[in-house]
Amino acid sequence: MTLATAIAQALDQPLHHLDLATIPPDQRAALWAQPAFRIAPLLLVSHAPQWLGRHAAQGWDLAAMQAGLHQRRLAGHLTILSTHGLEAVRPRWRSQLDGLITLPLPDAPQRQQLWNCDLAPELWPQSDIDQSHLIDHFVIPAGENRTIAQQVSAQLTIADPLAHSLLANPLLTDTPTTPPNLTSRPLTRSLLQAVIRQRGHRFTVRSRQA
């Protein structure tokens, strides 16, 4: 989300974030009624192939989505559609994009910095995660890397189930923040693996050798 955040700061506008990968099928129909989708001046849509891909997820009203995006354009609102590869977007949708920004994938030192930015370095020695394997083989865009690390970090400080439910609400919100003063949990392979799978990646987190 780093580039979208920079655009929001440059335009002096709040950034609203919609992550299609986190919205269950029974909540998709209600998305179009969300005021933020209609009136937010700046909207980031993550995992855009859920709408625009060759294998779009079931449960989306694509006609309503197209109409909604058209209305946002007429209103002068900016919509940023995020994907891990342009090839995942159908050609007929590509032709309707106003612009395209391609970001290089981070190298290994940059990936290590991304993980350590939101997950403190002192967490890794006590973890059962093979961090070297993770850094060397889990190659994803920097924004997605940060998002996964932030979600794991948030869950490490969740002790109250109510706080967890509020934090995990997949409907349209401003960029979430972690509730303060919550009990810390250890960083584990199973936790990181769950977040990675929830984000739609097939990568398997390897256990650190004792």
Backbone as a ProteinNet text record, in pm:
[ID]
protein_1_A
[PRIMARY]
MTLATAIAQALDQPLHHLDLATIPPDQRAALWAQPAFRIAPLLLVSHAPQWLGRHAAQGWDLAAMQAGLHQRRLAGHLTILSTHGLEAVRPRWRSQLDGLITLPLPDAPQRQQLWNCDLAPELWPQSDIDQSHLIDHFVIPAGENRTIAQQVSAQLTIADPLAHSLLANPLLTDTPTTPPNLTSRPLTRSLLQAVIRQRGHRFTVRSRQA
[TERTIARY]
82.6	0	87.2	217.7	309	285.1	271.6	249.8	116.6	11.5	-119.6	-115.6	-42.2	-28.5	42.5	145.3	218	127.1	43	-50.4	-149.8	-199.5	-294.3	-230.7	-105.7	-37	-15.4	19.6	42.7	-85.3	-198.5	-327.2	-395.2	-337.6	-396.7	-540	-555.9	-686.7	-676.5	-783.4	-782.2	-784.8	-715.2	-710.1	-804.9	-900	-987.7	-938.8	-943.2	-885.4	-990.9	-1001.4	-1091.3	-1009.8	-999.6	-924.6	-1023.5	-1032.4	-1131.8	-1106.8	-981.8	-949.5	-1004.9	-1043.2	-1087.8	-1239.8	-1311.8	-1456.6	-1524.3	-1592	-1658.7	-1776.4	-1814.8	-1922.5	-2052.2	-2087.3	-2215.6	-2216.1	-2100.3	-2094.2	-2069.4	-2053.3	-2018	-2132.3	-2254.4	-2367.8	-2385.9	-2345.1	-2363.1	-2255.5	-2152	-2040.7	-2084.8	-2173.8	-2213.2	-2293.3	-2346.4	-2420.9	-2330.2	-2202.7	-2110.6	-2086.8	-2114.7	-2096.1	-1953.6	-1856.1	-1717.2	-1684.5	-1747	-1719.8	-1770.1	-1882.2	-1942.9	-1878.5	-1839.3	-1799.7	-1653.4	-1581.3	-1440.2	-1361.9	-1292.3	-1217.5	-1098.9	-1046	-931.6	-954.6	-962.2	-993.1	-888.7	-828.9	-736.3	-809.9	-812.4	-875	-764.7	-738.5	-637.8	-698	-611.2	-653.8	-762.3	-737	-833.3	-873.9	-787	-832.8	-954.6	-987.7	-1113.1	-1230.2	-1216.6	-1318	-1282.9	-1157.6	-1118.3	-1038.8	-1018.1	-930.8	-996.1	-912.4	-961.5	-1046.2	-1019.1	-1096.4	-1153.7	-1240.8	-1299.7	-1376.4	-1367.3	-1433.3	-1585.2	-1651.9	-1797	-1856.3	-1976.6	-2046.5	-2042	-1957.7	-1950.2	-2048.8	-2119.9	-2206.2	-2118.8	-2063.3	-1966	-2029.1	-2157.5	-2225.1	-2235.8	-2270	-2278.4	-2140.9	-2038.4	-1902.3	-1861.2	-1888.7	-1852.2	-1926.2	-2054.3	-2131.5	-2078.7	-2041.3	-1988.8	-1857.8	-1767.6	-1640.6	-1663.1	-1761.1	-1792.5	-1843.2	-1929.3	-1981	-1869.9	-1775.2	-1663.1	-1581.2	-1561.1	-1484.7	-1556.9	-1687.7	-1765.4	-1759.7	-1752.5	-1748.2	-1608.7	-1512.1	-1375.8	-1297.4	-1347.2	-1277	-1169.9	-1063.7	-953.1	-963.2	-957.9	-961.2	-830.3	-758.1	-632.7	-659.8	-638	-658.9	-523.1	-506.3	-377.6	-382	-279.1	-266.5	-119.5	-92	46	104.1	22.8	70.5	-37.6	-1.6	-101.6	-164.9	-91.2	-145.4	-266.5	-285.4	-400.3	-529.4	-518.9	-635.3	-675.8	-803.1	-852.7	-818.6	-782.6	-746.4	-853.8	-980.9	-1086.3	-1091.7	-1046.3	-1039.7	-913.7	-804.5	-680.2	-699.8	-776.4	-795.6	-873.6	-941.2	-1020.2	-945.7	-824.4	-745	-690.6	-694.4	-643.9	-491.9	-431.2	-286.4	-236.1	-107.4	-47.4	85.3	102.4	228.1	282.2	402	465.4	580.3	575.5	678.5	767.6	900.7	989.6	972	993.4	986.5	1108.8	1092.3	1207.1	1307.4	1435.5	1537.5	1544.9	1632.9	1638	1665.2	1765	1785	1663.7	1596.7	1476.7	1364.2	1352.2	1247.7	1273.4	1399.6	1431.4	1396.6	1424.5	1392.1	1241.1	1164.7	1019.1	964.2	1014.1	966.6	1003.5	1126.4	1172.1	1111.4	1053.1	993.7	870.1	790.1	666.7	673.5	770.8	791.9	932.8	942.1	1070.7	1173	1298.4	1402.5	1415.3	1389.5	1405.3	1298.9	1193.1	1089.5	1136.9	1225.7	1261	1341.3	1441	1517.6	1431.7	1322.1	1233.9	1125.4	1120.6	1017.5	1061.3	963.2	994.8	996.9	1004.8	1004	1146.3	1165.4	1292.3	1291.1	1343.5	1335.8	1417.1	1530.6	1614.3	1539.1	1470.3	1392	1278.3	1214	1105.6	1154.6	1266.9	1319	1366.4	1428.9	1486.2	1380.7	1269.3	1177.4	1037.7	998.7	865.5	880.7	873.2	898.4	765.1	725.3	598.8	622.4	527.3	544.8	562.6	633.1	664.2	538.3	437.8	315.3	244.3	242.4	180.1	262.5	395	482.7	454.2	443.7	414.3	277.8	178.8	43.8	42.5	110.6	115.8	186	298.9	372.9	289	215.8	131.8	17.6	-41.5	-151.1	-100.8	16.7	74.9	105.6	165.2	197.8	72.9	-36.4	-161.6	-211.9	-201.1	-250.2	-159.7	-33.6	56.2	16.7	-60.7	-98.4	-247.1	-313.4	-457.4	-479.9	-549.3	-586.8	-737.2	-807.2	-951.8	-1021.2	-1108.1	-1178.2	-1258.2	-1313.9	-1388.7	-1296.7	-1176.1	-1080.1	-1040.9	-1025.3	-991	-1099.3	-1225.5	-1333.5	-1340.9	-1312.6	-1314.6	-1198.7	-1082.4	-964.2	-976.6	-1045.8	-1054.8	-1173	-1252.4	-1369.1	-1326.2	-1371.6	-1322	-1390	-1496.3	-1565.2	-1481.3	-1520.6	-1442.1	-1414.2	-1287.1	-1247.3	-1126.9	-1093.8	-965.5	-857.2	-731.7	-619.8	-625.5	-631.2	-653	-531.5	-557.6	-449.5	-468.7	-359.7	-365.1	-409.5	-507	-548.3	-432.4	-416.6	-302.6	-325.4	-215.9	-221.7	-281.7	-247.1	-294.8	-178.4	-208.1	-106.1	-35.8	95.9	174.5	172	174.1	180.6	309.4	355.9	478.4	453.2	557.2	552.5	573	475.6	482.9	463.6	512.6	497.8	350.8	270.2	129	54.6	90	24.7	60.2	189.2	231.8	172.3	171.5	115.6	-32.5	-106.6	-249.6	-273.9	-193.9	-210.7	-173.6	-65.8	-23.5	-131.1	-190.5	-296.5	-421.3	-452.1	-567.9	-551.7	-429	-402.6	-402.4	-418.9	-431.2	-302.7	-196.6	-69.5	-56	13.1	29.9	163.8	241.3	373	361.5	452	456	571.3	538.3	639.4	712.7	844.4	925.2	961.4	962.4	1002.8	1153.8	1197.5	1341.1	1393	1505.9	1569.4	1621	1595	1639.4	1791.7
-118.8	0	125.5	112.9	225	330.5	290.7	386.3	457.5	385.4	447.5	548.5	515.5	608.6	735.3	721.2	837.9	924.6	861.1	936.2	1011.4	945.1	1009.6	1131	1118.2	1229.8	1344.3	1309.5	1412.9	1488.1	1416.4	1478.2	1537	1509.9	1554.3	1503.4	1372	1307.8	1182.3	1147.8	1021.5	902.7	797.7	677.1	572.9	529	418.9	293.2	181.3	56.4	-52.8	-117.8	-230.9	-351	-452.6	-573.8	-682.6	-711.3	-807.2	-947.7	-979.1	-1115.1	-1146.2	-1044.8	-1067.1	-1061.1	-1036.6	-1020.8	-1154.1	-1215.4	-1344.1	-1327.5	-1435.8	-1427.2	-1368.7	-1396.9	-1349.3	-1199.9	-1132.6	-988.9	-909.7	-979.2	-910.6	-826.7	-874.9	-800	-666.6	-658.7	-536	-432.3	-471.6	-380.6	-252.9	-265.6	-150.8	-49.1	-89.1	4.4	83	49.2	118.8	261.8	363.2	501.8	532	473.1	502.2	461	352.5	310.1	414.3	476.2	571	709.1	752.2	892.5	912.2	806.6	823.4	885.5	995.8	1057.7	973.7	887	803.7	663.4	566	428.1	333.5	254	148.4	15.1	-55.8	-187.7	-291.6	-368.1	-474.2	-601.9	-685.3	-810.6	-784.9	-685.8	-648	-762.4	-863.4	-974	-1048	-1032.2	-1089	-1035.2	-912.4	-851.9	-867.5	-833.6	-810.9	-924.9	-1032.8	-1139.6	-1238.2	-1321.7	-1427.6	-1528.3	-1542.6	-1634.6	-1555.3	-1460.4	-1374.7	-1458.8	-1418.9	-1493.3	-1486	-1592.3	-1595.9	-1507.7	-1460.2	-1380.7	-1231.4	-1187.6	-1045.7	-1011.1	-901.4	-848.3	-758.7	-816.1	-743.3	-624.2	-633.5	-520.1	-403.4	-434.5	-330.2	-272.6	-358.5	-311.2	-214.5	-251.2	-164.3	-31.2	-37.5	85.1	172.1	107.9	182.5	251.6	180.1	240.8	354.6	337.6	443.6	568	549.9	663.5	733.7	655.9	717.1	802.4	752.5	829.6	958.1	951.4	1071.4	1174.9	1126.5	1217.1	1274.8	1229.7	1279	1209.4	1094.8	1019.7	930.5	907.2	824	684.9	582.3	443.1	376.3	321	250.4	101.1	28.6	-115.8	-184.1	-269.1	-332.7	-479.8	-524	-664	-702.9	-831.5	-879	-899.7	-886.5	-901.7	-859.4	-780.6	-731.8	-846.1	-956.2	-1070	-1131	-1101	-1154.3	-1079.5	-967	-884.8	-911.3	-930.7	-956.8	-840.6	-870.9	-763.9	-657	-695.2	-594	-494.9	-536.8	-444.4	-359.2	-418.5	-341.5	-218.7	-233.7	-123.4	-7.4	-31	73.9	145.7	102	166.8	300.1	400.4	532.7	540.3	456.8	458.5	332	305.6	184.2	218.8	175.2	193	54.5	23.3	-105.3	-84.9	-158.1	-145.8	-269.8	-253.1	-369.7	-443.9	-574.7	-653.1	-625	-622.8	-595.9	-710.9	-677.6	-781.2	-835.7	-932.4	-1000.1	-904.4	-813.8	-720.7	-631.5	-591.4	-509.3	-588.9	-717.1	-800.7	-819.8	-839.7	-852.1	-724.2	-609.6	-481.7	-465.6	-511.3	-501.3	-585	-708.4	-793.4	-733.4	-681.1	-629	-493.8	-428	-297.5	-310.3	-414.5	-432	-547.8	-636.2	-745.7	-729.6	-690.3	-655	-767.4	-733.4	-835.7	-932.3	-885	-973.8	-1082.7	-1072	-1176	-1303.2	-1287	-1399.8	-1509	-1476.5	-1585.1	-1677	-1624.9	-1707.4	-1776.2	-1745.7	-1802.1	-1936.2	-2016.8	-2143.1	-2128.3	-2005.1	-1976.2	-1974.1	-2036.3	-2027.3	-1895	-1790.6	-1658.3	-1649.5	-1715.3	-1710.8	-1766.9	-1879.6	-1938.9	-1846.2	-1784.1	-1691.1	-1574.5	-1515.2	-1399.2	-1437.1	-1552	-1592.4	-1636.6	-1692.8	-1758.4	-1698	-1617.9	-1556.8	-1416.9	-1409	-1285	-1226.6	-1117.1	-1051.1	-900.3	-823	-677	-621.5	-510.5	-451.9	-417.1	-363.1	-326.1	-445.7	-557.4	-679.6	-736.3	-728.7	-775.1	-697.6	-565.2	-482.1	-515.6	-537.6	-568.1	-696.5	-801.4	-928.3	-910.1	-840.9	-818.7	-739.5	-640.5	-559.8	-641.6	-728.7	-811.9	-910.8	-968.8	-1058.9	-981.8	-862.9	-780.9	-747.1	-715.5	-683.8	-803.5	-922.9	-1041.6	-1079.9	-1039.2	-1067.1	-988.5	-883.1	-799.1	-803.5	-908.6	-923.3	-1018.7	-971.8	-1057.6	-1063.6	-961	-949.8	-994.5	-1097.8	-1142.4	-1030.7	-938.1	-827.7	-738.2	-711.4	-630.9	-701.4	-833	-911	-898.9	-905.9	-899.9	-762.9	-657.5	-523.7	-504	-556.7	-541.4	-619	-732.3	-819.6	-788	-683.9	-648.8	-620.7	-697.8	-683.4	-574.8	-512.7	-410.7	-283.8	-197.3	-79.7	8.4	35.3	118.8	200.8	298.2	364.2	265.8	299.7	213.6	180.1	49.2	12.5	39.4	57	70.6	-34.3	-73.6	-175.9	-115.4	-176.5	-123.7	-128.4	-26.2	-22.8	-107.9	-129.3	-189.9	-330.4	-412	-549.5	-643.7	-761.8	-858.7	-914	-923.8	-971.3	-1123.5	-1176.5	-1320.1	-1351.1	-1476.1	-1510.2	-1520.4	-1494.2	-1509.8	-1657	-1718.9	-1861.2	-1885.3	-2000	-2038.5	-2051.5	-2109.1	-2130.9	-1998.7	-1899.2	-1769.3	-1702.3	-1699.6	-1638.7	-1713.5	-1846.8	-1926.3	-1894.1	-1878.5	-1849.3	-1715.8	-1615.3	-1483.7	-1489.7	-1559.5	-1571.6	-1640.7	-1747	-1817	-1729.7	-1656.3	-1567	-1460.9	-1421.5	-1321.8	-1382.4	-1514.1	-1577.5	-1632.1	-1644.7	-1697.5	-1845.3	-1920.8	-2064.5	-2098.1	-2001.5	-2025.6	-2097.3	-2193.8	-2268.4	-2218.8	-2172.9	-2124.7	-2245.3	-2244.2	-2356.9	-2337	-2447.5	-2443.5	-2431.9	-2356.8	-2343.1	-2470.3	-2513.7	-2633.8	-2604.6	-2697.3	-2679.4	-2687
0	0	0	-12.7	0.4	-106.1	-232.9	-340.8	-323.6	-290	-270.5	-155.9	-50.6	61.5	17.5	-66	-116.8	-204.3	-285.6	-369.5	-281.8	-177.9	-86.8	-20	20.1	85.3	-13.1	-138.7	-239.6	-273	-275	-306.2	-183.9	-66.1	60.6	74	47.9	55.3	141.8	213.3	288.6	193.3	230.6	148.8	206.5	125.7	163	92.1	165.6	114.7	110.2	-3	-21.2	-67	18.2	-14.8	-53.9	-182.6	-231.6	-179.1	-145.6	-101.3	36.5	112.3	250	265.3	156.7	166.6	134.5	231	206.1	110.4	42.8	-57.5	-4.7	120.6	171	201	189.9	212.5	84.8	-26.9	-150.8	-206.5	-190.4	-243.5	-173.3	-45.6	31.9	3.3	-70.4	-92.8	-163.1	-260.2	-340.8	-260.7	-146.6	-61.8	31.7	35.5	124.2	75.1	157.5	113.1	67.6	135.6	101.9	-40.7	-88.3	-225.7	-324.7	-293.7	-387.6	-380.6	-260.6	-245.5	-206.9	-175.9	-136.6	-252.7	-230.4	-340.1	-387.3	-297.3	-333	-277	-365.9	-327	-383.1	-294.4	-335	-330.3	-442.7	-451.3	-467.8	-361.5	-368.1	-423.8	-484.5	-547.4	-652.2	-737.9	-841.1	-934.7	-961.1	-1047	-994.7	-866.1	-815.7	-896.7	-944.1	-1030.8	-1178.3	-1211.2	-1349.9	-1410.7	-1334.9	-1380.2	-1474.2	-1532.4	-1621.4	-1545.4	-1417.2	-1332.7	-1215.7	-1246.5	-1143.9	-1042.6	-916.2	-809.9	-824.1	-784.7	-789.8	-681.3	-705.2	-606.1	-631.1	-725.6	-756.5	-866.8	-850.4	-955.6	-1042.9	-1150	-1231	-1301.9	-1338	-1401.4	-1303	-1178.4	-1075.8	-1046.6	-1047.8	-1026.2	-1136.3	-1261.1	-1373	-1365.3	-1331	-1318.3	-1204.5	-1092.9	-980.4	-1013.2	-1081.7	-1121.1	-1219.9	-1309	-1406	-1334.5	-1234.5	-1159.4	-1081.5	-1029	-958.9	-1054.9	-1175.6	-1273.9	-1310.3	-1331.9	-1365.9	-1253.1	-1129.3	-1014.4	-990	-1068.2	-1052	-943	-896.1	-792.4	-856.5	-781	-829.1	-769.3	-855.4	-811.7	-853.4	-757	-783.9	-773.6	-882.5	-886.2	-876.9	-775.4	-749.4	-789.8	-861.7	-900.7	-899.3	-880	-877.5	-1016.3	-1118.9	-1256.2	-1353.5	-1454	-1548.2	-1626.6	-1642.1	-1716.6	-1647.3	-1518.7	-1445.5	-1476.6	-1547.6	-1581	-1724.7	-1747.9	-1882.5	-1975.9	-2101.4	-2196.1	-2211.2	-2207.5	-2227.9	-2112.4	-1992.3	-1880.5	-1888	-1937.5	-1948.1	-2035.7	-2143.4	-2237.6	-2176.5	-2064	-2000.3	-1888.6	-1860.9	-1756.5	-1807	-1720.5	-1759	-1754.4	-1673.8	-1661.9	-1596.9	-1610.4	-1556.4	-1490.9	-1365.5	-1293	-1258	-1303	-1274.6	-1176.5	-1066.4	-964.1	-964.3	-954.8	-949.4	-816.9	-821.2	-698.8	-612.4	-480.8	-393	-397.4	-379.3	-373.4	-230.7	-207.3	-77.6	38.6	30.1	141.9	167.4	60.8	77.6	142.1	104.7	165	314.1	351.6	493.5	567.9	507.8	570.3	586	486.4	493.4	609.1	622.7	732.2	867.5	878.2	1006	1040.3	940.6	965.8	1055.1	1033.1	1109	1207.6	1190.6	1284.7	1341.5	1465.9	1526.1	1509.5	1479.3	1459.9	1576.2	1698.2	1814.4	1819.8	1738.9	1737.3	1666.1	1568.2	1482.5	1552.1	1637.8	1702.4	1788.6	1847.6	1929.6	1846.6	1718.5	1632.7	1574.6	1530.8	1464.5	1312.8	1263.3	1119.6	1065.4	949	877.4	800.4	863.1	803.9	675.3	669.1	549.1	428.7	448.3	339.6	299	396.3	369	283.7	322.4	251	110.9	96.7	-32.2	-133.3	-87.1	-180.4	-187.2	-89.8	-93.6	-152.8	-285.8	-358.5	-404.5	-342	-371.2	-372.8	-425.8	-425.8	-285.2	-276.3	-145.7	-67.5	-134.6	-65.8	-5.1	-79.1	-28.2	87.2	75.4	183.4	311.9	299.4	415.9	475.1	387.6	435.3	516.7	466.7	539.2	673	672.3	796.6	896.2	848.8	937.2	995.3	913.2	963.5	1068	1044.8	1143.9	1271.7	1257.7	1374.2	1453.8	1383.9	1452.8	1533.1	1473.5	1544	1661	1655.9	1767.5	1892.3	1874.6	1988	2015.6	1968.7	1991.6	2107.6	2208.3	2320.7	2338.4	2291.7	2309	2181.8	2186	2064.8	1998.9	2077.3	2019.1	1937.2	1991.1	1916.5	1787.8	1794.2	1675.8	1569.2	1607.8	1511.1	1445.4	1522.9	1466.7	1370.1	1407.6	1323.5	1194.2	1198.6	1081.6	992.3	1025	944.1	801.3	702.3	566.7	486.5	539.8	463	454.9	365.9	330.7	451.6	478	590.7	551.5	632.6	618.5	657.4	627.2	662.4	811	850.3	990.1	1077	1206	1303.4	1410.8	1474.1	1577.5	1710.5	1778.8	1909.3	2007.4	2093.8	2185.8	2309.1	2383.8	2516.9	2516.5	2417.3	2413.1	2441.4	2492.5	2530	2406.5	2411.7	2299.1	2291	2168.3	2143	2067.9	2071.6	1998.6	1848.6	1771.4	1627.2	1593.7	1526.8	1495	1345.9	1301.2	1161.2	1123.4	1211.4	1180.3	1163.2	1244.4	1232.9	1101	1069	943.3	824.2	831.4	722.4	700.8	809.6	798.9	729.7	763.3	700.7	553	520.2	380.9	297.4	350.5	278.4	267	372	368.5	260	235	131.7	-8	-18.1	-148.8	-206.7	-124.4	-173.3	-137.2	-221.4	-200	-136.3	-101.9	-44.1	89.4	112.1	237.4	323.4	442.7	535.8	594.9	587.5	635.5	782.6	856.1	996.3	1007.7	1107	1133.6	1198.1	1151.6	1206.9	1346.6	1438.4	1577.2	1585.7
[MASK]
++++++++++++++++++++++++++++++++++++++++++++++++++++++++++++++++++++++++++++++++++++++++++++++++++++++++++++++++++++++++++++++++++++++++++++++++++++++++++++++++++++++++++++++++++++++++++++++++++++++++++++++++++

